[in-house]
PDB file of C-alpha atoms in Angstrom:
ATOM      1  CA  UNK S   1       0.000   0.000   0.000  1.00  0.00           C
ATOM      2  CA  UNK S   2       1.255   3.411  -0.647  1.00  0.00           C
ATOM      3  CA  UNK S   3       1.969   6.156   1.496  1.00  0.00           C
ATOM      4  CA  UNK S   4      -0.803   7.672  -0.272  1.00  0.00           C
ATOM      5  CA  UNK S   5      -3.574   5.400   0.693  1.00  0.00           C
ATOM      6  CA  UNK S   6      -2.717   5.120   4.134  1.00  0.00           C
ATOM      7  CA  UNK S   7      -4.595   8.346   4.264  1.00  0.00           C
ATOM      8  CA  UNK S   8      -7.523   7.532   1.970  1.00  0.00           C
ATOM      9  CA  UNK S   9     -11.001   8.501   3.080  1.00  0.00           C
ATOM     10  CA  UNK S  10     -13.678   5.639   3.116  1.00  0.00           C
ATOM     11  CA  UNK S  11     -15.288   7.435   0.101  1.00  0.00           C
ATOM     12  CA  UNK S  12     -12.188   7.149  -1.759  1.00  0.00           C
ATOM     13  CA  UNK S  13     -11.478   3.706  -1.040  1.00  0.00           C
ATOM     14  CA  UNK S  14     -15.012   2.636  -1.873  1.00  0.00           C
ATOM     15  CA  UNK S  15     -14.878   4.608  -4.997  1.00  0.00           C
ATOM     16  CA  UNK S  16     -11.333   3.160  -6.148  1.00  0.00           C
ATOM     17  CA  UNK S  17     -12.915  -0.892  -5.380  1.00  0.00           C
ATOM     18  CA  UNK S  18     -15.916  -0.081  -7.008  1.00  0.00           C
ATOM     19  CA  UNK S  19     -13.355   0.350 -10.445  1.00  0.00           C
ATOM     20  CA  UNK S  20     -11.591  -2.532  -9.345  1.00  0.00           C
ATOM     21  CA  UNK S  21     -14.656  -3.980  -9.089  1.00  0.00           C
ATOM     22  CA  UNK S  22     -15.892  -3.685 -11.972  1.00  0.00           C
ATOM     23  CA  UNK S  23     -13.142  -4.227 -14.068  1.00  0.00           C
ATOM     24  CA  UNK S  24     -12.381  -7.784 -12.762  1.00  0.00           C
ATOM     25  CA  UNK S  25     -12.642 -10.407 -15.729  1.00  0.00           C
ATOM     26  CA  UNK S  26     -13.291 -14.390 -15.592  1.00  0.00           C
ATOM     27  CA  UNK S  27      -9.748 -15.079 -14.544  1.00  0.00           C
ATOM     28  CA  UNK S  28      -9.681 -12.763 -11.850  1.00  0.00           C
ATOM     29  CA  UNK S  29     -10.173 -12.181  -7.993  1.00  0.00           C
ATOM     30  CA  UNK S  30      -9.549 -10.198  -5.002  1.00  0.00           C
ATOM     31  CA  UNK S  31     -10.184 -10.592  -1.874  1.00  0.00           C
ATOM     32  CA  UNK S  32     -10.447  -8.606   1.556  1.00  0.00           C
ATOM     33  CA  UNK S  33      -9.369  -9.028   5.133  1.00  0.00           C
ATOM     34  CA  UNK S  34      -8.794  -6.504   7.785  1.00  0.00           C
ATOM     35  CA  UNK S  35      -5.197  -6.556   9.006  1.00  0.00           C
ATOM     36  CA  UNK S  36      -4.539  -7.728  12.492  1.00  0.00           C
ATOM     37  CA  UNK S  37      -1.186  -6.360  14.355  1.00  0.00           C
ATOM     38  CA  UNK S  38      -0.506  -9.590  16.244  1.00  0.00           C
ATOM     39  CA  UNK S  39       1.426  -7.539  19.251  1.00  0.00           C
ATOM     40  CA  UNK S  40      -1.775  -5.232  19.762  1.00  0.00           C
ATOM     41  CA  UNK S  41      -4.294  -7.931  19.116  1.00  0.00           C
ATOM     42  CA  UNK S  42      -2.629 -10.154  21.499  1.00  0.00           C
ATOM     43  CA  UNK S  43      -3.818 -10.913  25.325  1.00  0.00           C
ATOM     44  CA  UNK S  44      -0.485 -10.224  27.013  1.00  0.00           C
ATOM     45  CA  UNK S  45      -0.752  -6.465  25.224  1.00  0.00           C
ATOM     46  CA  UNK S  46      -4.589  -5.868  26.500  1.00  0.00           C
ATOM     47  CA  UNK S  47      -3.274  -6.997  30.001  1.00  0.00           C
ATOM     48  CA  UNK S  48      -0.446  -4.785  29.737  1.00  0.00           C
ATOM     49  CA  UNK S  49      -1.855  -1.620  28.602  1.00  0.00           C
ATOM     50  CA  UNK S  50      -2.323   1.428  31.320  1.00  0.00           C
ATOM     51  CA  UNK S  51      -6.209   1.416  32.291  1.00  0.00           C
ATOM     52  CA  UNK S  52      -7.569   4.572  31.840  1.00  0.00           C
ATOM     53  CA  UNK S  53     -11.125   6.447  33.006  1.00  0.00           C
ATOM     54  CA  UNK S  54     -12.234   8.455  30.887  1.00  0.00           C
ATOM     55  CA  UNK S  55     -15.359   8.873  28.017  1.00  0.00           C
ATOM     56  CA  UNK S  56     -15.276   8.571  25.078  1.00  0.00           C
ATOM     57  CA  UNK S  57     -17.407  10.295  22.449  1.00  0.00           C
ATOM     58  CA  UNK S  58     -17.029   7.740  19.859  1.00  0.00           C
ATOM     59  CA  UNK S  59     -18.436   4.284  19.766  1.00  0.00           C
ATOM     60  CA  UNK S  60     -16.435   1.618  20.796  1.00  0.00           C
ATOM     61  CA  UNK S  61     -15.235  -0.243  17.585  1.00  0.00           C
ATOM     62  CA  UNK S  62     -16.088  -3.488  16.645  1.00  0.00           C
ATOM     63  CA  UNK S  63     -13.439  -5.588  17.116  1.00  0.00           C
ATOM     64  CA  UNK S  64     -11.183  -7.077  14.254  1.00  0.00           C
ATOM     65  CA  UNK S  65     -11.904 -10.331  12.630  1.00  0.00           C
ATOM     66  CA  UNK S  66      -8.703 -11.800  11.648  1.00  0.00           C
ATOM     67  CA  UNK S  67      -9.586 -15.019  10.100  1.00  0.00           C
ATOM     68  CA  UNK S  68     -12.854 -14.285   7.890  1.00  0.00           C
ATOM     69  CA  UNK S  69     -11.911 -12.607   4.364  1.00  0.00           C
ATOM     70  CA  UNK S  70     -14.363 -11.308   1.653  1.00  0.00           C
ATOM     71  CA  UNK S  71     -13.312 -12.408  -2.050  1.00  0.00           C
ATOM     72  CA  UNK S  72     -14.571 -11.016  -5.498  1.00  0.00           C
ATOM     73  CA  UNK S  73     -14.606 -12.844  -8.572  1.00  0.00           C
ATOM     74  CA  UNK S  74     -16.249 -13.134 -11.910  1.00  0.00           C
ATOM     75  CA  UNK S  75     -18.675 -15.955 -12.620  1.00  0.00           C
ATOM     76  CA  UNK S  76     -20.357 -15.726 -16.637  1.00  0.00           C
ATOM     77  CA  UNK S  77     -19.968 -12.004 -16.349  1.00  0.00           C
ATOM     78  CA  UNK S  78     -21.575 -11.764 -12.966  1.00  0.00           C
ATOM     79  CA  UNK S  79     -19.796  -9.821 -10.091  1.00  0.00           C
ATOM     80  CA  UNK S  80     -20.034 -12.511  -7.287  1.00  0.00           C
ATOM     81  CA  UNK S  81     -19.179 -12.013  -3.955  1.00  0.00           C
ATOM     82  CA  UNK S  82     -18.753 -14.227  -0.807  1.00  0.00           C
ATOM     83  CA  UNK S  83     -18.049 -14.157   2.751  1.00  0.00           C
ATOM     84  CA  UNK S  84     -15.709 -16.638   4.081  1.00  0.00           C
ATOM     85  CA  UNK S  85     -16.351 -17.353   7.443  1.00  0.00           C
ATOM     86  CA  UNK S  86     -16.334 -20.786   7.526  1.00  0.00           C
ATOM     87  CA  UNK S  87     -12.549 -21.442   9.982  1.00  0.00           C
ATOM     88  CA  UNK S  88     -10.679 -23.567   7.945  1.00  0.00           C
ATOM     89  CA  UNK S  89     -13.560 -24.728   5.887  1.00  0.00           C
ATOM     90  CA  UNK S  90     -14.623 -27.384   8.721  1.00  0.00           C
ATOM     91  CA  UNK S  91     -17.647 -25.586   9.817  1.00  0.00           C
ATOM     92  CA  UNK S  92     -16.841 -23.962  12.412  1.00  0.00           C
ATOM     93  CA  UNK S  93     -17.336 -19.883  12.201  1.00  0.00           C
ATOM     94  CA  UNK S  94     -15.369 -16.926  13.263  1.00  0.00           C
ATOM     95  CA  UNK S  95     -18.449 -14.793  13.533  1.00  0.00           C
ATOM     96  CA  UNK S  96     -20.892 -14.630  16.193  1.00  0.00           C
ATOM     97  CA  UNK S  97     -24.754 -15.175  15.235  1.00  0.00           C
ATOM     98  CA  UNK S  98     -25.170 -11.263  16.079  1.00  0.00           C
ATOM     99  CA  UNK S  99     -22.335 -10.909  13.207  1.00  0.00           C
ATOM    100  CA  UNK S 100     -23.816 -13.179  11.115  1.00  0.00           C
ATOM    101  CA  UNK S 101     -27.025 -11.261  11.439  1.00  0.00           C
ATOM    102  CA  UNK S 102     -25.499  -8.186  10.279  1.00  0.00           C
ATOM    103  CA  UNK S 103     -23.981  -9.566   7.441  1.00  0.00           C
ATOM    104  CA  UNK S 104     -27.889 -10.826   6.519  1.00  0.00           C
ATOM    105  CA  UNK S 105     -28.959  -7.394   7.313  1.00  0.00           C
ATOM    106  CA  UNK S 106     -26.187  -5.480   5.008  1.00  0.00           C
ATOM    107  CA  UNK S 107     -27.613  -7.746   2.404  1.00  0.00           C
ATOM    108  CA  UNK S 108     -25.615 -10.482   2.145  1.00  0.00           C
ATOM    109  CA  UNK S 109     -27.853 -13.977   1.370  1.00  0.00           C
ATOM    110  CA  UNK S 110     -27.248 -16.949   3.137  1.00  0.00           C
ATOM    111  CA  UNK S 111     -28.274 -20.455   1.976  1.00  0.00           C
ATOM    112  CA  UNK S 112     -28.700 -23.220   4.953  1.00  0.00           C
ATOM    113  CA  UNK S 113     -27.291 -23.236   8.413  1.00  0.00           C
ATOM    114  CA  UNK S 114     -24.039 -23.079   7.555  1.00  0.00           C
ATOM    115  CA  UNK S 115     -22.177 -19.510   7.900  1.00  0.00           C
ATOM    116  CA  UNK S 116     -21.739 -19.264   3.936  1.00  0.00           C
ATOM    117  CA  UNK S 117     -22.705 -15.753   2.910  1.00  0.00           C
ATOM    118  CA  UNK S 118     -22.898 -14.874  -0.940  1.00  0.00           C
ATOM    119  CA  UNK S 119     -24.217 -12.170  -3.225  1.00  0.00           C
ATOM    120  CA  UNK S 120     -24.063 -11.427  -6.798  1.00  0.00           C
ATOM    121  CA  UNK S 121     -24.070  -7.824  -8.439  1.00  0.00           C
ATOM    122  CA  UNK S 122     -23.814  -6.379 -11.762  1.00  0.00           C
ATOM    123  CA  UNK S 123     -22.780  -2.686 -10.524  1.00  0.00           C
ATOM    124  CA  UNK S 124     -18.996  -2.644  -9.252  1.00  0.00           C
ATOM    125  CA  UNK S 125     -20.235   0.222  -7.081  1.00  0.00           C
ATOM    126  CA  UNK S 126     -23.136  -1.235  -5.110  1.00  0.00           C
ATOM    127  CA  UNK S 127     -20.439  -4.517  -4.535  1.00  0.00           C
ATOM    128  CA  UNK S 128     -18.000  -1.660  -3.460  1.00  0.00           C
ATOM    129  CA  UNK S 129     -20.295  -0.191  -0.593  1.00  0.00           C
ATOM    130  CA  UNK S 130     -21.380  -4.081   0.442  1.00  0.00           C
ATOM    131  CA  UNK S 131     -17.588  -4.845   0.503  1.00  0.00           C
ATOM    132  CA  UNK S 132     -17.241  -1.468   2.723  1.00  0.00           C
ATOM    133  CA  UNK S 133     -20.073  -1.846   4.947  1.00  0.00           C
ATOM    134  CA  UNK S 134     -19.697  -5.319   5.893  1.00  0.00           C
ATOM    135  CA  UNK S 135     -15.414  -4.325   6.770  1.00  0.00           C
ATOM    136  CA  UNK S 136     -16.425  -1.891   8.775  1.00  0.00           C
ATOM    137  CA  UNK S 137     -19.525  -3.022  10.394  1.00  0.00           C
ATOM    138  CA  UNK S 138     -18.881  -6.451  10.961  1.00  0.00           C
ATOM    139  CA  UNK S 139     -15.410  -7.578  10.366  1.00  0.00           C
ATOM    140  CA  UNK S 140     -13.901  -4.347  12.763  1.00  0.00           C
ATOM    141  CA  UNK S 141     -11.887  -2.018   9.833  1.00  0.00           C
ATOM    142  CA  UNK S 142     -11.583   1.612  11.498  1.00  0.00           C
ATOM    143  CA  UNK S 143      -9.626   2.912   8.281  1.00  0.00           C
ATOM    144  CA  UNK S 144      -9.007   1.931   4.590  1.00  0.00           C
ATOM    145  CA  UNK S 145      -5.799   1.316   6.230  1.00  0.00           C
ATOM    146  CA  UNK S 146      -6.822  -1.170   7.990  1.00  0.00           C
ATOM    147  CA  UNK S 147      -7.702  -3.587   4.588  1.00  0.00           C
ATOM    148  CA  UNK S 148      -5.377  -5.721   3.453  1.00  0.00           C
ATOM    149  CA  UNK S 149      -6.212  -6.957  -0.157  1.00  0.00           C
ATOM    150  CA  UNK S 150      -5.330  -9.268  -2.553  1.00  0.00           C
ATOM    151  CA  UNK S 151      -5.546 -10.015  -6.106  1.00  0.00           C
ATOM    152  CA  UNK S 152      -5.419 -12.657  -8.858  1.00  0.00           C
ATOM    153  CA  UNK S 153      -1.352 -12.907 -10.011  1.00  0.00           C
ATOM    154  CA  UNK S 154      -0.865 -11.441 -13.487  1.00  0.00           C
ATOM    155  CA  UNK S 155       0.719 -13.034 -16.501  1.00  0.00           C
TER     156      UNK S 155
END
């Protein structure tokens, strides 16, 4: 990421996906996860950090979701998105049922019981603000910064 986008508003960010978005073809993908610093996310840091009393005017913010990932590919000229929450693909979720409720209420579809989330689009921009909503709402992003992403390898 460049210096640059370390800085990047939300709007910008959305608006730079939704042409990343929409220019993905059948052989590409990318896909989403919110970074995790391992030293601040661990136990031993929250135990050693100075308590403090004091309000706060902002919410507290949701916390980060390491192992669930959002991925974008093409499928016969569809935009389709999913939501993998499935740990390890046994199963077992990373998301609470409150989470998983807010993923259903962003607009993500869900088939069955298991924690599989999906949803197809034909506007790079609407995918863009699910994409956005659902890293900042559910999966704990406070900045664009916070997003790692990855794409398909080029030739």
């Amino acid at each position: 990421m460049s210096d640059g986008q370390l800085d990047e508003t939300w709007g910008s960010w959305t608006a730079r996906i939704a042409a990343d978005l929409a220019a993905l073809t059948d052989d590409d993908w990318l896909t989403f996860t919110v970074h995790v610093d391992s030293q601040a996310s661990s136990t031993y840091a929250a135990e050693q950090a100075p308590r403090r009393w004091r309000r706060s005017a902002r919410p507290a913010p949701h916390p980060r979701v390491p192992d669930v990932f959002l991925q974008a590919t093409v499928i016969e000229g569809v935009l389709a998105l999913e939501c993998i929450c499935d740990t390890e693909f046994e199963g077992l979720t990373d998301l609470s049922r409150d989470e998983q409720s807010t993923l259903a209420g962003l607009g993500w579809e869900r088939e069955g019981p298991e924690p599989e989330f999906s949803r197809t689009f034909t506007d790079g921009a609407a995918a863009a603000r699910l994409v956005h909503a659902s890293l900042t709402e559910v999966l704990g992003a406070a900045t664009p910064a916070d997003v790692d992403i990855r794409r398909a390898p080029r030739p």
